């Protein structure tokens, strides 16, 4: 079992901010990040957990920015709604699944024709991952990324989204 050994289960290549030895580094990073800014929201003290954030995830910057009054107003978020949280228990408790198992949908999609074989795709002449295109779906990986691709590989995520939206190949 890998729980409790300091491994970041969301990104195996990234540090686990909640693990032993990272508390000091986390506090130093946060103090440097916010030294020039004044916010109207409470910044948790170094090492204090932020509501709704799993271990190993550093969501302080998102939490602080998304809960600023001017940002909430720009996003048209009513003032009566609670603060933003990465993994909100309020949202999870009220979420209702329409489908409990997506396997039948994938099996149906995969019955369609293979358009391209499993092959690498590139960003700036470097292998960015691999993909395989079917008639109605593309399976794509992003090399070196964690669970949240735009967080760990933003440039590659942008290319991936652009190719998807323009319906162009990932080559």
Short mmCIF file of N, CA, C and O in Angstrom, two decimals, residues 17-18 23 26-27 30 42-61 63-64 67 83-87:
data_model
loop_
_atom_site.label_atom_id
_atom_site.label_comp_id
_atom_site.label_asym_id
_atom_site.label_seq_id
_atom_site.Cartn_x
_atom_site.Cartn_y
_atom_site.Cartn_z
N UNK A 17 3.19 17.74 -0.72
CA UNK A 17 3.33 18.88 0.19
C UNK A 17 2.96 18.55 1.62
O UNK A 17 3.37 19.23 2.54
N UNK A 18 2.19 17.54 1.86
CA UNK A 18 1.82 17.18 3.22
C UNK A 18 2.77 16.19 3.86
O UNK A 18 2.65 15.86 5.03
N UNK A 23 6.73 20.49 4.93
CA UNK A 23 6.02 21.58 5.61
C UNK A 23 6.83 22.87 5.58
O UNK A 23 6.31 23.94 5.31
N UNK A 26 6.92 24.27 2.06
CA UNK A 26 5.61 24.82 1.72
C UNK A 26 5.43 26.20 2.34
O UNK A 26 5.03 27.14 1.67
N UNK A 27 5.78 26.33 3.61
CA UNK A 27 5.65 27.62 4.30
C UNK A 27 6.53 28.68 3.64
O UNK A 27 6.10 29.82 3.44
N UNK A 30 4.95 29.74 0.26
CA UNK A 30 3.75 30.56 0.42
C UNK A 30 4.12 31.98 0.87
O UNK A 30 3.55 32.95 0.40
N UNK A 42 -8.86 35.65 3.98
CA UNK A 42 -7.92 35.12 4.96
C UNK A 42 -7.00 34.10 4.30
O UNK A 42 -7.47 33.16 3.67
N UNK A 43 -5.71 34.32 4.42
CA UNK A 43 -4.73 33.35 3.93
C UNK A 43 -4.42 32.43 5.10
O UNK A 43 -4.03 32.89 6.16
N UNK A 44 -4.62 31.13 4.92
CA UNK A 44 -4.34 30.22 6.03
C UNK A 44 -2.88 30.33 6.46
O UNK A 44 -2.01 30.54 5.63
N UNK A 45 -2.62 30.17 7.74
CA UNK A 45 -1.22 30.20 8.19
C UNK A 45 -0.44 29.05 7.58
O UNK A 45 -1.03 28.02 7.24
N UNK A 46 0.87 29.23 7.40
CA UNK A 46 1.68 28.16 6.80
C UNK A 46 1.48 26.84 7.54
O UNK A 46 1.50 26.79 8.76
N UNK A 47 1.27 25.80 6.76
CA UNK A 47 1.07 24.48 7.33
C UNK A 47 -0.36 24.16 7.70
O UNK A 47 -0.69 23.02 7.93
N UNK A 48 -1.22 25.19 7.77
CA UNK A 48 -2.62 24.94 8.11
C UNK A 48 -3.36 24.39 6.89
O UNK A 48 -3.13 24.85 5.78
N UNK A 49 -4.23 23.42 7.10
CA UNK A 49 -4.95 22.87 5.95
C UNK A 49 -5.98 23.86 5.40
O UNK A 49 -6.57 24.63 6.14
N UNK A 50 -6.15 23.83 4.10
CA UNK A 50 -7.18 24.63 3.44
C UNK A 50 -8.39 23.72 3.27
O UNK A 50 -8.23 22.56 2.91
N UNK A 51 -9.60 24.22 3.53
CA UNK A 51 -10.78 23.36 3.43
C UNK A 51 -10.90 22.70 2.07
O UNK A 51 -10.73 23.33 1.04
N UNK A 52 -11.19 21.39 2.08
CA UNK A 52 -11.46 20.67 0.86
C UNK A 52 -10.26 20.28 0.02
O UNK A 52 -10.42 19.91 -1.13
N UNK A 53 -9.06 20.37 0.55
CA UNK A 53 -7.87 20.05 -0.25
C UNK A 53 -7.26 18.74 0.24
O UNK A 53 -6.90 18.61 1.40
N UNK A 54 -7.16 17.75 -0.65
CA UNK A 54 -6.55 16.48 -0.24
C UNK A 54 -5.06 16.65 0.01
O UNK A 54 -4.44 17.59 -0.48
N UNK A 55 -4.48 15.71 0.76
CA UNK A 55 -3.03 15.74 1.02
C UNK A 55 -2.28 15.75 -0.30
O UNK A 55 -2.72 15.19 -1.30
N UNK A 56 -1.11 16.35 -0.29
CA UNK A 56 -0.18 16.42 -1.42
C UNK A 56 -0.55 17.48 -2.45
O UNK A 56 0.18 17.69 -3.40
N UNK A 57 -1.67 18.14 -2.31
CA UNK A 57 -2.08 19.15 -3.28
C UNK A 57 -1.86 20.53 -2.67
O UNK A 57 -2.27 20.80 -1.56
N UNK A 58 -1.23 21.40 -3.42
CA UNK A 58 -1.01 22.77 -3.00
C UNK A 58 -2.03 23.64 -3.72
O UNK A 58 -1.85 23.97 -4.88
N UNK A 59 -3.11 24.00 -3.05
CA UNK A 59 -4.19 24.77 -3.66
C UNK A 59 -4.33 26.15 -3.04
O UNK A 59 -5.34 26.81 -3.24
N UNK A 60 -3.33 26.60 -2.29
CA UNK A 60 -3.44 27.89 -1.61
C UNK A 60 -3.66 29.03 -2.58
O UNK A 60 -4.54 29.86 -2.39
N UNK A 61 -2.88 29.08 -3.67
CA UNK A 61 -3.02 30.18 -4.62
C UNK A 61 -4.41 30.20 -5.24
O UNK A 61 -5.03 31.26 -5.36
N UNK A 63 -7.18 28.89 -3.96
CA UNK A 63 -8.14 29.20 -2.90
C UNK A 63 -8.19 30.70 -2.63
O UNK A 63 -9.25 31.30 -2.58
N UNK A 64 -7.02 31.30 -2.49
CA UNK A 64 -6.96 32.74 -2.20
C UNK A 64 -7.51 33.55 -3.37
O UNK A 64 -8.35 34.44 -3.19
N UNK A 67 -11.38 33.19 -4.14
CA UNK A 67 -12.27 33.68 -3.09
C UNK A 67 -12.16 35.19 -2.87
O UNK A 67 -12.78 35.72 -1.95
N UNK A 83 -17.47 30.03 0.06
CA UNK A 83 -16.17 30.13 -0.57
C UNK A 83 -15.91 28.91 -1.46
O UNK A 83 -16.41 27.82 -1.20
N UNK A 84 -15.08 29.16 -2.50
CA UNK A 84 -14.68 28.07 -3.38
C UNK A 84 -13.76 27.13 -2.62
O UNK A 84 -12.92 27.55 -1.84
N UNK A 85 -13.93 25.83 -2.86
CA UNK A 85 -13.04 24.81 -2.33
C UNK A 85 -12.69 23.85 -3.45
O UNK A 85 -13.51 23.58 -4.33
N UNK A 86 -11.49 23.32 -3.43
CA UNK A 86 -11.04 22.39 -4.46
C UNK A 86 -11.92 21.14 -4.51
O UNK A 86 -12.38 20.73 -5.56
N UNK A 87 -12.15 20.53 -3.37
CA UNK A 87 -13.01 19.34 -3.27
C UNK A 87 -14.09 19.64 -2.25
O UNK A 87 -13.97 19.29 -1.08
#
